[in-house]
Amino acid sequence: MGWEQAWLTYRKQNNRNWEPYFGSIYADGEGKVIKTASKELKRAAREILGREMKDSGQEEHAGIILKLVPDLGTGTEGFHIKERNGQIYVMSEGEPGLLYGSFSCIRRLQMEEEFQGFDKKEIPSNPLRMLNHWDNMDGSIERGYSGNSFFFKDQRILVNERTVEYARLAASVGINGVVINNVNVKGNATRLLDETYGKELKELADLLEAYGIRLFLSLNFAAPMELSGLSGADPLQEDVREWWKMTMARLYQRIPGLGGFLVKADSEGRPGPFTYGRTHADGANMLAEAVQPYGGVIIWRCFVYNCMQDWRDKKTDRARSGYDHFKPLDGAFRDNVVLQIKNGPMDFQVREPVSPLFGAMEHTNEMLEVQLAQEYTGQQRHVCYLIPMIKEVLEFRCGGLGRKRVRDVISGGGKGQRCCGMAAVANTGNDENWTGHDLAAANWYGFGRLSFQMDLSPEEIAKEWIVGTFGTDRKVMDTIKKILFMSWPAYEKYTSPLGIGWMVNPGHHYGPNVDGYEYDRWGTYHRADHLGIGIDRSEKGTGYALQYGEPYASIYGDMKACPDELLLFFHHVPYVHRLKSGKTVIQHIYDSHFEGAQEAKEMAACWESLKGKIPDFIFERVKKRFDHQKEHAEEWRDQINSYFFRKSMIEDEKHRIIY
Ligand code: GCW
């Protein structure tokens, strides 16, 4: 077929109890999304139970009933499933809720669970649950590790069966918005705004809409100059503002269902309001005003920093920049603007503190951005299950101990906000298995499920994903679960120690290079010398720690209170500094690198124990990646350990060989 079904791989099952339900279906209404829901249930019944579900003209004779119920209390995307006397009612106030409810029933089939007495009400935690694709129109993907784009090829938009399968997978985990093009909008991608791609975009938007997903685009702030030759893109200049209004009016006329736009401005060479001496609120509000009449949303990224900063100044610190730029603008953004904030203040390292911007802007919509594309976490050649990390971020008490968490802020905190939620940089591509590494699909699945239901635990999510993908064999379930939960800690151990990060090669960002941070022309990012390592971000240093509210400003700012795993992010310490664990920093570096590389071997061995239990071609495909990971983990171990051995000239207490 050319691609696989990931977690929607249906296996035949024989459960007589299910039969009464999956004989016929009654769908209340003719809407596009209800039709999809009914189609999906039929497909699952056919492939799992070998049954053709009939359309029933009457509610009382159907096994499954998809029913729109006003004032049900579910909202349009929530659902209520209720089994009663041999019938399953899937109910919602809106069509998308019926689709999510249907996928919930299908998950139950996959998990081999009974329906009798089943009664479940679920309301999505977040209004926006989005995937951001960094796909370029030539078909390449920025930071893509799973082949080429399935949205673009040779400057054209693709709409085909693969797109349908993508929409199914995304909708099945609750994704409701998709940005199809790279935030670095260059070349033809700027033309996504004009009529050049109007027809294809409409087709794509329609296709996605049938799965309850809205299409979003990344836009180029300098589009008025590039498309119409205006002399500038000053957000306060009348002709620029008019241009955007007119452009949006035309675009929304072509594609009324368009969700809105994602904007990267004034960052890494992208144009933005700073050129004109304007603020990011000026820039975002201009666009927000232009899309307001059509219900559009402007998602404005806070990843704004000057990569050419002169680090010799002690207070200069990239980690500070998000907060420094945006905090003063609290309250200045229009209601249909949401700020999209990366989980950490730097850039998707394996360990970072949670960005201090969360919860710091009481009067501004905020949304979380995480990166499933494993740019800094093994590029989908290493396994790295990121859901436990994302969960930690969501649970972080950004408002202070016992106070509000990141999840409360981004979900709108019960204030009925529409403009907030979660976004992930997608890890998908045209590879047959979608994500390059088969186990990386757990991150796509997990992100969707978690964004829909933040109460789910990483364990529950892992279980569902394993069963959907590989079936219910106990040994397969236990082994893959073990691998997933070892993977993030192991990756952290054999790569960068104690929160320091960035020890990768410049450009492609893969593989060990202790001094590889490309934006540091004035010395090494980690500030290691023969005595110590780490960046002083306390009050005496860059002052970054002070961007947090209490108690974090005090905890992070104090070397003794700072948690071990973030110590070098916040402090410069001697190699002989003792951690809370009792070890010295240098001994921790040695030990964790030996341990991590050993754990990579263990994970590989776990996988090998599954031979014969999962399809051969998948087994071999994943084994190859583990073979590489094992070797590469050793390379990491050796490079990091020998670098710090030579720098510090302190012997490993355990006298292991350090190359
Ligand atoms: O991490 C950096 C990546 C860039 C990316 C940028 C961003 C899309 O290396 O490739 O650009 O982040 O998030 O904008």
PDB file of N, CA and C and ligand atoms in Angstrom, residues 134 142-143 182-184 264 267-268 301 303 305 318 342 347-348 369 371 375-376 425 502 507 509 519, ligand 1:
ATOM      1  N   TRP A 134       6.857  21.788   9.723  1.00  0.00           N
ATOM      2  CA  TRP A 134       7.872  22.686   9.194  1.00  0.00           C
ATOM      3  C   TRP A 134       8.227  22.250   7.773  1.00  0.00           C
ATOM      4  N   GLU A 142      12.075  21.078   7.283  1.00  0.00           N
ATOM      5  CA  GLU A 142      13.079  21.579   8.223  1.00  0.00           C
ATOM      6  C   GLU A 142      13.001  20.731   9.484  1.00  0.00           C
ATOM      7  N   ARG A 143      14.133  20.199   9.869  1.00  0.00           N
ATOM      8  CA  ARG A 143      14.222  19.297  11.029  1.00  0.00           C
ATOM      9  C   ARG A 143      13.301  18.083  10.863  1.00  0.00           C
ATOM     10  N   ASN A 182       6.190  25.480   6.920  1.00  0.00           N
ATOM     11  CA  ASN A 182       7.268  25.894   7.817  1.00  0.00           C
ATOM     12  C   ASN A 182       7.077  27.327   8.327  1.00  0.00           C
ATOM     13  N   VAL A 183       7.408  27.547   9.581  1.00  0.00           N
ATOM     14  CA  VAL A 183       7.352  28.911  10.128  1.00  0.00           C
ATOM     15  C   VAL A 183       8.388  29.829   9.481  1.00  0.00           C
ATOM     16  N   ASN A 184       9.423  29.244   8.930  1.00  0.00           N
ATOM     17  CA  ASN A 184      10.361  30.029   8.128  1.00  0.00           C
ATOM     18  C   ASN A 184       9.765  30.092   6.723  1.00  0.00           C
ATOM     19  N   LYS A 264       6.276  33.542  12.828  1.00  0.00           N
ATOM     20  CA  LYS A 264       7.612  33.664  13.419  1.00  0.00           C
ATOM     21  C   LYS A 264       8.167  34.980  12.917  1.00  0.00           C
ATOM     22  N   SER A 267      13.121  36.708  14.271  1.00  0.00           N
ATOM     23  CA  SER A 267      13.877  35.620  14.870  1.00  0.00           C
ATOM     24  C   SER A 267      14.625  34.878  13.780  1.00  0.00           C
ATOM     25  N   GLU A 268      15.884  34.630  14.007  1.00  0.00           N
ATOM     26  CA  GLU A 268      16.702  33.851  13.072  1.00  0.00           C
ATOM     27  C   GLU A 268      16.532  34.337  11.638  1.00  0.00           C
ATOM     28  N   ARG A 301       4.538  33.477  17.683  1.00  0.00           N
ATOM     29  CA  ARG A 301       5.558  32.722  18.438  1.00  0.00           C
ATOM     30  C   ARG A 301       6.432  33.644  19.296  1.00  0.00           C
ATOM     31  N   PHE A 303       9.404  32.715  20.246  1.00  0.00           N
ATOM     32  CA  PHE A 303      10.791  32.297  20.016  1.00  0.00           C
ATOM     33  C   PHE A 303      11.523  33.445  19.314  1.00  0.00           C
ATOM     34  N   TYR A 305      14.715  35.914  19.545  1.00  0.00           N
ATOM     35  CA  TYR A 305      16.004  36.193  20.190  1.00  0.00           C
ATOM     36  C   TYR A 305      16.988  36.625  19.121  1.00  0.00           C
ATOM     37  N   ARG A 318      20.523  34.421  25.990  1.00  0.00           N
ATOM     38  CA  ARG A 318      19.426  34.036  25.106  1.00  0.00           C
ATOM     39  C   ARG A 318      18.205  33.541  25.894  1.00  0.00           C
ATOM     40  N   LYS A 342       7.612  28.142  23.489  1.00  0.00           N
ATOM     41  CA  LYS A 342       8.311  26.859  23.587  1.00  0.00           C
ATOM     42  C   LYS A 342       8.390  26.434  25.050  1.00  0.00           C
ATOM     43  N   ASP A 347      15.690  26.103  23.532  1.00  0.00           N
ATOM     44  CA  ASP A 347      15.240  25.516  22.277  1.00  0.00           C
ATOM     45  C   ASP A 347      15.187  23.992  22.325  1.00  0.00           C
ATOM     46  N   PHE A 348      14.185  23.447  22.969  1.00  0.00           N
ATOM     47  CA  PHE A 348      13.911  22.010  22.885  1.00  0.00           C
ATOM     48  C   PHE A 348      15.086  21.109  23.239  1.00  0.00           C
ATOM     49  N   GLU A 369       4.230  25.230  23.103  1.00  0.00           N
ATOM     50  CA  GLU A 369       4.803  24.587  21.910  1.00  0.00           C
ATOM     51  C   GLU A 369       5.846  23.570  22.354  1.00  0.00           C
ATOM     52  N   GLN A 371       8.286  20.070  20.819  1.00  0.00           N
ATOM     53  CA  GLN A 371       8.829  19.591  19.540  1.00  0.00           C
ATOM     54  C   GLN A 371       8.883  18.068  19.541  1.00  0.00           C
ATOM     55  N   GLU A 375      14.800  16.983  17.023  1.00  0.00           N
ATOM     56  CA  GLU A 375      15.989  17.720  16.602  1.00  0.00           C
ATOM     57  C   GLU A 375      17.170  17.526  17.555  1.00  0.00           C
ATOM     58  N   TYR A 376      16.900  17.699  18.838  1.00  0.00           N
ATOM     59  CA  TYR A 376      17.971  17.599  19.843  1.00  0.00           C
ATOM     60  C   TYR A 376      17.840  16.334  20.682  1.00  0.00           C
ATOM     61  N   VAL A 425       5.590  20.642  17.155  1.00  0.00           N
ATOM     62  CA  VAL A 425       6.280  20.529  15.875  1.00  0.00           C
ATOM     63  C   VAL A 425       6.233  19.045  15.506  1.00  0.00           C
ATOM     64  N   TRP A 502      22.985  21.454  24.475  1.00  0.00           N
ATOM     65  CA  TRP A 502      23.642  22.042  23.304  1.00  0.00           C
ATOM     66  C   TRP A 502      24.946  21.415  22.838  1.00  0.00           C
ATOM     67  N   GLY A 507      24.604  23.324  12.874  1.00  0.00           N
ATOM     68  CA  GLY A 507      23.859  23.118  11.631  1.00  0.00           C
ATOM     69  C   GLY A 507      22.828  22.026  11.770  1.00  0.00           C
ATOM     70  N   HIS A 509      22.736  19.648  14.017  1.00  0.00           N
ATOM     71  CA  HIS A 509      22.424  19.408  15.429  1.00  0.00           C
ATOM     72  C   HIS A 509      22.392  17.946  15.835  1.00  0.00           C
ATOM     73  N   TYR A 519      25.903  29.626  17.916  1.00  0.00           N
ATOM     74  CA  TYR A 519      25.668  31.054  18.069  1.00  0.00           C
ATOM     75  C   TYR A 519      26.580  31.695  19.113  1.00  0.00           C
TER      76      TYR A 519
HETATM   77  O1  GCW B   1      15.436  25.041  16.902  1.00  0.00           O
HETATM   78  C1  GCW B   1      15.414  25.966  15.943  1.00  0.00           C
HETATM   79  C2  GCW B   1      15.600  25.151  14.734  1.00  0.00           C
HETATM   80  C3  GCW B   1      15.155  25.873  13.492  1.00  0.00           C
HETATM   81  C4  GCW B   1      13.710  26.335  13.708  1.00  0.00           C
HETATM   82  C5  GCW B   1      13.663  27.236  14.926  1.00  0.00           C
HETATM   83  C6  GCW B   1      12.254  27.695  15.257  1.00  0.00           C
HETATM   84  C7  GCW B   1      11.976  26.502  12.108  1.00  0.00           C
HETATM   85  O2  GCW B   1      16.956  24.768  14.652  1.00  0.00           O
HETATM   86  O3  GCW B   1      15.261  24.977  12.434  1.00  0.00           O
HETATM   87  O4  GCW B   1      13.197  26.965  12.580  1.00  0.00           O
HETATM   88  O5  GCW B   1      14.140  26.549  16.033  1.00  0.00           O
HETATM   89  O6  GCW B   1      11.656  27.110  16.155  1.00  0.00           O
HETATM   90  O7  GCW B   1      11.776  28.624  14.662  1.00  0.00           O
END
